[in-house]
C-alpha cells in the first residue's frame, strides 16, 4: 500500500461546532414621503438633464418647539414629529409631508395635494379621501378606531396617544397633547395619508 502523504496532515483550525444563537436585528423604520394617487400610468422616465444646483431649502422646524407632536415607533424609538405649523418630519430629518389643520388637508413633501378629511356629523366619523377624492380610510371619533377603505379596523388610538393595531400589538405613540380627541383630525390625516406605514403591524 502506497503511503498517503496527506494522511498525517489534518486541519487544525479554530473551528468549533459550538454556534451561538442568532441575534434578532431590529431595523429602525424610516417613514418615506408619500405621493398623490393618480389614475394615469406613470410617464416614461425622461432623459437625464444637465445637473442644476438646487436652491437652499429651509430646514425643518425643531422637534422640541412648543406644540410639537412627537411620534414614537413600535420599539418606542423616535419615529418623527408633526410641527406646530403642520410640517411632518421623519426620524432622518426629512420632511415627508404637510398637514393643514384649518383646511383639514394633507400635502406631500413637494407640496402636492394628497387628500383631505371630512367630519360626518351624523355618524361622528372622520372620512379621509385621497387625491382622487376616493375614500382611503376613516376614524371613529367616539371609539377612536382607525379603519381602511373597506371599513376594516386597522388601528386604535387611546387617550394617552398610544396606537395599537387590529391584533392588539403596540404600533407607536403620539406625544405632545393632553387628550387624543383634540388632535384626532391631524392624526387621521397623518396615519392615512402622510405615514400609512405606521399602521402596518409587520413593518420593519
Coordinates of C-alpha atoms in Angstrom, one line a residue:
X1 CA 0.0 0.0 0.0
X2 CA 1.3 3.4 -1.0
X3 CA 2.0 6.0 1.6
X4 CA -0.6 8.7 1.7
X5 CA 1.4 11.9 2.2
X6 CA -1.7 13.7 3.3
X7 CA -2.6 11.2 6.0
X8 CA -1.0 13.0 8.9
X9 CA -1.8 16.5 7.7
X10 CA -5.1 17.1 9.4
X11 CA -6.8 20.5 9.5
X12 CA -6.3 22.1 13.0
X13 CA -8.1 25.4 12.5
X14 CA -10.0 27.4 15.1
X15 CA -13.4 26.0 14.1
X16 CA -15.7 24.9 16.8
X17 CA -19.0 23.0 16.5
X18 CA -20.5 25.3 19.1
X19 CA -22.5 28.0 17.4
X20 CA -24.3 30.7 19.4
X21 CA -27.9 31.5 18.9
X22 CA -28.6 34.1 16.2
X23 CA -29.3 37.6 17.4
X24 CA -32.5 39.2 16.1
X25 CA -31.7 42.5 14.5
X26 CA -34.2 45.4 14.8
X27 CA -34.2 47.8 11.9
X28 CA -35.5 51.3 12.6
X29 CA -38.3 52.0 10.1
X30 CA -37.9 55.4 8.3
X31 CA -41.3 56.7 7.1
X32 CA -40.9 57.6 3.4
X33 CA -42.6 60.6 1.7
X34 CA -45.9 59.8 0.1
X35 CA -47.0 60.7 -3.4
X36 CA -50.6 61.5 -4.6
X37 CA -52.6 58.7 -6.2
X38 CA -53.3 59.1 -9.9
X39 CA -55.2 57.0 -12.4
X40 CA -52.9 57.8 -15.3
X41 CA -50.0 55.4 -15.9
X42 CA -46.6 56.9 -14.9
X43 CA -44.8 58.6 -17.8
X44 CA -41.6 57.1 -19.1
X45 CA -38.5 58.4 -17.4
X46 CA -37.2 61.5 -19.1
X47 CA -33.6 61.8 -20.3
X48 CA -31.3 63.0 -17.5
X49 CA -30.9 66.8 -17.7
X50 CA -27.8 68.6 -17.0
X51 CA -27.2 68.9 -13.2
X52 CA -28.5 72.1 -11.9
X53 CA -27.6 73.3 -8.4
X54 CA -30.6 73.0 -6.1
X55 CA -31.8 76.1 -4.2
X56 CA -31.2 76.0 -0.5
X57 CA -34.2 74.7 1.4
X58 CA -35.4 75.9 4.7
X59 CA -34.5 73.4 7.5
X60 CA -37.4 71.5 9.1
X61 CA -38.8 73.0 12.3
X62 CA -37.2 72.0 15.6
X63 CA -38.7 68.8 17.2
X64 CA -38.8 70.5 20.6
X65 CA -40.9 73.5 19.6
X66 CA -43.9 74.2 21.7
X67 CA -47.0 72.4 20.3
X68 CA -44.9 69.7 18.5
X69 CA -46.4 66.2 18.4
X70 CA -43.5 63.8 18.8
X71 CA -44.0 60.3 17.4
X72 CA -42.6 57.0 18.8
X73 CA -42.5 53.8 16.8
X74 CA -43.4 50.2 17.9
X75 CA -40.0 49.9 19.6
X76 CA -40.5 53.2 21.4
X77 CA -37.8 54.7 19.3
X78 CA -38.3 58.2 17.9
X79 CA -40.1 58.0 14.5
X80 CA -40.5 61.7 13.8
X81 CA -42.8 64.6 14.6
X82 CA -45.5 66.9 13.5
X83 CA -44.5 70.5 13.9
X84 CA -47.0 73.2 15.1
X85 CA -47.3 74.5 11.5
X86 CA -48.2 71.0 10.2
X87 CA -44.8 70.1 8.8
X88 CA -44.2 66.3 9.2
X89 CA -40.6 65.1 9.6
X90 CA -39.3 61.6 9.8
X91 CA -36.5 60.2 12.0
X92 CA -33.9 61.0 9.4
X93 CA -34.7 64.7 9.5
X94 CA -36.5 64.5 6.1
X95 CA -39.8 66.4 5.5
X96 CA -42.4 63.8 4.4
X97 CA -45.5 66.0 4.1
X98 CA -47.6 68.8 5.4
X99 CA -50.9 68.9 7.3
X100 CA -53.2 72.0 7.2
X101 CA -55.2 71.7 10.4
X102 CA -57.6 74.6 9.4
X103 CA -58.5 73.2 6.0
X104 CA -58.1 69.6 7.1
X105 CA -55.9 68.7 4.1
X106 CA -52.6 67.0 3.6
X107 CA -49.8 67.6 1.1
X108 CA -46.7 65.8 0.0
X109 CA -43.1 67.0 0.7
X110 CA -43.3 68.6 -2.8
X111 CA -46.5 70.4 -1.8
X112 CA -48.7 68.1 -3.9
X113 CA -52.3 67.6 -2.7
X114 CA -52.6 64.2 -1.0
X115 CA -56.2 64.3 0.3
X116 CA -58.5 65.7 2.9
X117 CA -60.5 64.8 6.0
X118 CA -64.2 65.4 6.4
X119 CA -66.4 65.0 9.5
X120 CA -69.7 63.2 9.1
X121 CA -71.8 64.7 11.9
X122 CA -74.5 62.0 11.7
X123 CA -72.1 59.1 12.3
X124 CA -69.4 61.1 14.2
X125 CA -66.8 59.6 11.8
X126 CA -63.9 61.3 10.1
X127 CA -63.7 60.2 6.5
X128 CA -60.3 60.6 4.8
X129 CA -60.2 60.9 1.0
X130 CA -57.1 60.7 -1.2
X131 CA -56.1 63.0 -4.2
X132 CA -58.7 61.2 -6.4
X133 CA -61.5 62.0 -3.9
X134 CA -61.7 58.3 -3.1
X135 CA -62.1 57.0 0.4
X136 CA -58.8 55.8 1.8
X137 CA -60.0 55.3 5.4
X138 CA -61.8 56.7 8.4
X139 CA -61.6 57.3 12.1
X140 CA -64.5 56.8 14.5
X141 CA -64.4 59.9 16.7
X142 CA -66.2 58.1 19.6
X143 CA -64.3 54.8 19.7
X144 CA -61.1 56.2 18.1
X145 CA -60.9 53.2 15.7
X146 CA -58.9 53.7 12.6
X147 CA -60.3 51.9 9.5
X148 CA -59.1 51.3 6.0
X149 CA -61.1 52.0 2.8
X150 CA -63.0 48.7 3.3
X151 CA -64.1 49.7 6.8
X152 CA -61.7 47.1 8.4
X153 CA -60.3 48.2 11.7
X154 CA -56.5 48.6 11.3
X155 CA -55.7 50.7 14.4
X156 CA -57.0 52.0 17.7
X157 CA -56.0 55.4 19.3
X158 CA -56.1 55.7 23.0
X159 CA -56.4 58.9 25.1
X160 CA -52.7 58.5 26.1
X161 CA -51.7 58.9 22.4
X162 CA -50.8 55.2 22.1
X163 CA -51.7 53.5 18.9
X164 CA -52.5 49.8 18.7
X165 CA -53.0 47.5 15.7
X166 CA -56.0 45.4 14.9
X167 CA -54.3 42.4 16.5
X168 CA -53.6 44.4 19.7
X169 CA -49.9 45.0 19.0
X170 CA -48.4 48.3 20.0
X171 CA -47.7 50.4 16.9
X172 CA -46.4 53.6 18.4
X173 CA -47.4 56.7 20.3
X174 CA -48.2 60.4 19.7
X175 CA -46.9 62.6 22.4
X176 CA -47.5 66.4 22.9
X177 CA -51.1 66.9 23.8
X178 CA -53.3 66.1 26.8
X179 CA -56.1 64.3 25.0
X180 CA -56.1 62.4 21.7
X181 CA -59.5 63.6 20.6
X182 CA -58.3 67.2 20.4
X183 CA -55.9 66.2 17.6
X184 CA -57.9 63.4 16.1
X185 CA -58.2 65.1 12.7
X186 CA -54.5 65.7 12.5
X187 CA -53.7 62.1 13.5
X188 CA -56.2 60.8 11.0
X189 CA -54.5 62.7 8.1
X190 CA -51.1 61.6 9.4
X191 CA -51.9 57.9 9.7
X192 CA -53.9 57.5 6.5
X193 CA -52.1 59.9 4.1
X194 CA -48.7 61.0 5.4
X195 CA -47.3 57.9 7.2
X196 CA -49.6 54.9 6.5
X197 CA -46.8 52.5 7.2
X198 CA -47.2 53.2 10.9
X199 CA -50.4 51.1 10.8
X200 CA -48.6 48.1 9.2
X201 CA -48.2 45.6 12.0
X202 CA -45.3 43.9 10.3
X203 CA -43.3 47.0 9.2
X204 CA -39.7 46.8 9.9

